[in-house]
XYZ file of C-alpha atoms in Angstrom:
290
model
C 0.000 0.000 0.000
C 1.433 3.287 -1.026
C 0.751 6.490 0.769
C 0.479 9.731 -1.125
C 3.195 12.173 -0.138
C 2.035 14.817 2.233
C 2.382 18.357 1.001
C 2.670 21.311 3.275
C 1.534 24.819 2.414
C 4.119 27.466 3.197
C 3.428 29.005 6.531
C 2.143 32.574 6.271
C 2.910 35.291 8.720
C 1.171 35.059 12.022
C -1.255 37.733 13.153
C 1.446 39.523 15.146
C 4.019 39.310 12.349
C 1.837 40.772 9.573
C 1.229 44.172 11.194
C 4.912 44.371 12.109
C 5.906 43.731 8.495
C 3.423 46.328 7.285
C 4.818 48.867 9.736
C 8.367 48.110 8.559
C 7.350 48.442 4.915
C 5.552 51.742 5.573
C 8.544 53.170 7.426
C 10.828 52.064 4.584
C 8.548 53.785 2.050
C 8.662 57.052 4.024
C 12.465 56.901 4.240
C 12.741 56.142 0.518
C 10.485 59.044 -0.427
C 12.346 61.338 1.963
C 15.654 60.385 0.342
C 14.173 60.935 -3.109
C 12.993 64.452 -2.259
C 16.213 65.404 -0.476
C 18.171 64.381 -3.585
C 15.762 66.417 -5.700
C 16.425 69.487 -3.535
C 20.183 69.022 -3.910
C 20.111 68.397 -7.661
C 17.691 71.218 -8.488
C 18.642 74.041 -6.121
C 16.752 76.835 -7.919
C 13.642 76.544 -5.753
C 15.778 76.209 -2.623
C 17.588 79.444 -3.446
C 14.208 81.164 -3.784
C 12.974 79.780 -0.443
C 16.168 80.853 1.346
C 16.753 84.109 -0.515
C 13.361 85.601 0.330
C 13.789 85.654 4.141
C 17.403 86.833 3.839
C 16.328 89.749 1.643
C 13.457 90.607 4.003
C 15.826 90.700 6.967
C 18.354 92.941 5.233
C 15.692 95.347 3.953
C 13.812 95.481 7.246
C 16.896 96.334 9.281
C 18.992 98.494 6.970
C 16.202 100.331 5.129
C 13.392 100.621 7.678
C 15.135 99.715 10.937
C 16.396 103.169 11.872
C 12.952 104.791 11.695
C 10.847 101.904 12.979
C 13.295 101.077 15.751
C 13.113 104.644 17.072
C 9.340 104.331 17.413
C 9.192 101.105 19.417
C 7.398 101.556 22.762
C 9.090 100.929 26.089
C 7.479 97.539 26.715
C 8.748 96.301 23.358
C 12.207 97.761 23.897
C 12.371 95.722 27.112
C 12.454 92.604 24.904
C 15.417 93.861 22.892
C 17.970 93.737 25.688
C 18.196 97.487 26.163
C 19.021 98.193 22.530
C 17.627 101.222 20.721
C 17.186 102.358 17.137
C 18.286 99.977 14.379
C 19.719 97.421 16.836
C 16.405 97.320 18.700
C 14.489 96.747 15.489
C 16.870 93.945 14.537
C 16.026 92.198 17.809
C 12.327 92.855 17.190
C 12.145 91.718 13.567
C 14.620 88.790 13.489
C 12.071 86.381 15.065
C 9.530 87.532 12.490
C 11.806 86.695 9.576
C 12.577 83.336 11.155
C 8.853 82.498 11.160
C 8.484 83.876 7.640
C 11.232 81.489 6.525
C 9.035 78.637 7.742
C 5.990 80.098 5.975
C 7.991 80.470 2.770
C 8.744 76.747 2.791
C 5.039 76.130 2.161
C 5.495 77.557 -1.332
C 8.354 75.159 -1.984
C 6.414 72.053 -1.009
C 3.271 73.238 -2.826
C 5.263 73.586 -6.046
C 7.053 70.244 -5.705
C 3.840 68.351 -4.883
C 1.982 70.034 -7.748
C 4.796 69.151 -10.156
C 4.587 65.479 -9.174
C 0.816 65.469 -9.653
C 0.630 67.436 -12.913
C 3.521 65.572 -14.526
C 2.070 62.167 -13.713
C 4.846 61.114 -11.336
C 2.386 60.639 -8.480
C 0.230 58.441 -10.743
C 3.245 56.211 -11.426
C 3.872 55.843 -7.718
C 0.241 54.804 -7.250
C 0.828 51.757 -9.475
C 3.581 50.581 -7.131
C 3.202 48.868 -3.751
C 4.046 52.091 -1.918
C 2.452 53.465 1.233
C -0.106 56.079 0.223
C 0.935 58.598 2.854
C 4.634 58.332 2.034
C 4.190 59.797 -1.460
C 3.182 63.166 0.012
C 4.937 62.603 3.324
C 8.323 62.394 1.627
C 7.848 65.913 0.304
C 6.754 67.151 3.717
C 9.676 65.652 5.621
C 12.257 66.918 3.125
C 10.887 70.476 3.084
C 10.498 70.451 6.877
C 14.235 69.777 7.151
C 14.853 72.550 4.622
C 12.645 74.965 6.621
C 14.484 74.248 9.878
C 17.861 74.788 8.201
C 16.630 78.012 6.583
C 15.458 79.265 9.985
C 18.891 78.517 11.404
C 20.479 80.408 8.512
C 18.266 83.452 9.138
C 19.122 83.410 12.820
C 22.817 83.062 12.012
C 22.632 86.058 9.681
C 20.892 88.087 12.395
C 23.726 87.213 14.776
C 26.265 88.421 12.224
C 24.296 91.659 11.971
C 24.635 92.219 15.720
C 21.631 90.457 17.227
C 22.367 89.121 20.711
C 19.579 86.896 22.109
C 19.224 86.503 25.879
C 17.844 82.962 25.620
C 18.842 80.342 28.186
C 19.791 76.775 27.169
C 16.221 75.690 27.993
C 14.878 78.503 25.819
C 17.080 77.410 22.911
C 15.867 73.824 23.266
C 12.247 74.982 23.388
C 12.872 77.191 20.357
C 14.147 74.211 18.385
C 11.022 72.246 19.279
C 8.747 75.123 18.288
C 10.541 75.636 14.961
C 10.291 71.934 14.088
C 6.618 71.787 15.083
C 5.680 74.919 13.142
C 7.666 73.767 10.123
C 5.967 70.376 10.073
C 2.472 71.874 10.449
C 2.873 74.657 7.884
C 4.602 72.417 5.355
C 1.652 69.990 5.516
C -0.595 72.959 4.759
C 1.620 73.787 1.784
C 1.339 70.194 0.566
C -2.453 70.463 0.691
C -2.252 73.706 -1.310
C -0.163 71.880 -3.912
C -2.783 69.135 -4.227
C -5.774 71.450 -4.448
C -4.117 73.645 -7.107
C -4.855 72.897 -10.744
C -1.430 74.020 -11.979
C 2.083 74.647 -10.720
C 1.544 78.397 -11.136
C -1.519 78.309 -8.898
C 0.348 76.172 -6.376
C 3.090 78.784 -6.153
C 0.561 81.545 -5.446
C -1.756 79.936 -2.883
C 0.772 79.884 0.009
C 1.466 83.608 -0.401
C -1.261 84.296 2.170
C 1.082 82.764 4.750
C 3.737 85.365 3.874
C 1.154 88.151 4.221
C -0.080 87.171 7.689
C 3.080 88.263 9.598
C 2.545 91.768 8.168
C -0.999 91.701 9.576
C 0.182 90.568 12.996
C 2.886 91.462 15.482
C 5.673 90.797 12.998
C 6.839 94.255 11.978
C 5.071 96.683 14.310
C 3.410 96.266 17.727
C -0.244 95.269 17.549
C -1.185 98.219 19.791
C -0.181 100.642 17.021
C -2.823 99.282 14.626
C -6.422 100.457 14.163
C -8.890 98.645 16.395
C -10.369 96.325 13.752
C -6.951 95.335 12.444
C -5.570 94.903 15.969
C -8.413 92.471 16.721
C -7.525 90.416 13.631
C -3.826 90.533 14.480
C -4.478 89.263 17.997
C -6.569 86.319 16.824
C -4.642 85.058 13.813
C -2.068 82.265 14.277
C 1.094 84.065 13.249
C 0.931 86.567 16.098
C 1.435 83.908 18.819
C 3.947 82.131 16.569
C 6.085 85.270 16.332
C 5.547 86.309 19.949
C 6.607 82.863 21.165
C 9.806 82.871 19.109
C 10.519 86.472 20.147
C 9.880 85.653 23.807
C 12.100 82.559 23.754
C 14.965 84.467 22.159
C 14.610 87.324 24.651
C 14.325 84.949 27.622
C 10.879 86.251 28.624
C 8.354 84.067 26.830
C 4.707 84.211 27.907
C 2.952 80.931 28.719
C -0.207 82.115 26.946
C 1.747 82.609 23.712
C 3.250 79.127 23.943
C -0.147 77.527 24.584
C -1.726 79.403 21.662
C 1.185 78.392 19.411
C 0.858 74.720 20.324
C -2.908 74.744 19.771
C -2.654 76.504 16.411
C 0.203 74.243 15.274
C -1.706 71.070 16.136
C -4.902 72.337 14.481
C -3.062 73.390 11.313
C -0.894 70.275 11.189
C -3.609 67.677 11.820
C -6.174 69.499 9.683
C -3.733 69.878 6.791
C -2.632 66.229 7.043
C -6.235 65.008 6.839
C -7.023 67.478 4.041
C -3.942 66.515 2.028
C -4.599 62.768 2.248
C -8.253 63.300 1.336
C -7.215 65.313 -1.718
C -4.680 62.663 -2.681
C -7.300 59.895 -2.397
C -9.667 61.993 -4.523
C -6.936 62.502 -7.111
C -6.269 58.771 -7.091
C -9.947 57.949 -7.586
C -10.192 60.423 -10.470
C -7.157 58.828 -12.108
């Protein structure tokens, strides 16, 4: 009597192994897309020069063209945050945090353009045909530009130091500042990615984030809020960039207000989470349309 050979099906992953493998694959996709976008930034530096050059030009113009006049008009409570400086030096201490935040806002234009280029040129559609994590396709752009935004902020701060700015921040303040810059960069860059997905062309994508550059002018960025008309002062007090700038300014001066930090954290989480959900919804819609 002969017995038929017994065949064994290959063992599949257990319930605990499958999610672990999926998590590993997703993380690998995010790292791959991050590397791809970092290489793109290095190989095509034109957009990077634009993102960095804007804040540098704003800082130089603000201090050397307008700083003498505007610095002389700063009230006493604002001068207290400048370390006893007056005139142009006082305005440098006042406006340097503003330009740092504007550097982060300017990064939104960079990511909006790069995301829009991938979508309009069909590159994103090619990625959709591959076994790639859905979030990593946009997330790679966001992580790369977030790194770029943090480095640009550091460059702006370094330039301000060369121009004579002397922050009074403690080591704890510097550490908190780093955390705030990373958080704001991540949140605002996700918003820029959503702008890039909602835009119908690269030109539109480059224009939509300009509102983020305008908001510091309509807040506490360049003049004290108290100097504005009542209706504009109300808007300035309740828009997100005023606490963003006041928090950075307070950390650098060593006298940050808890209320500013709390408002910054709330706004950053709302913008970041809302933009993440919006961007993925737009990307799913784009995928369904394709």
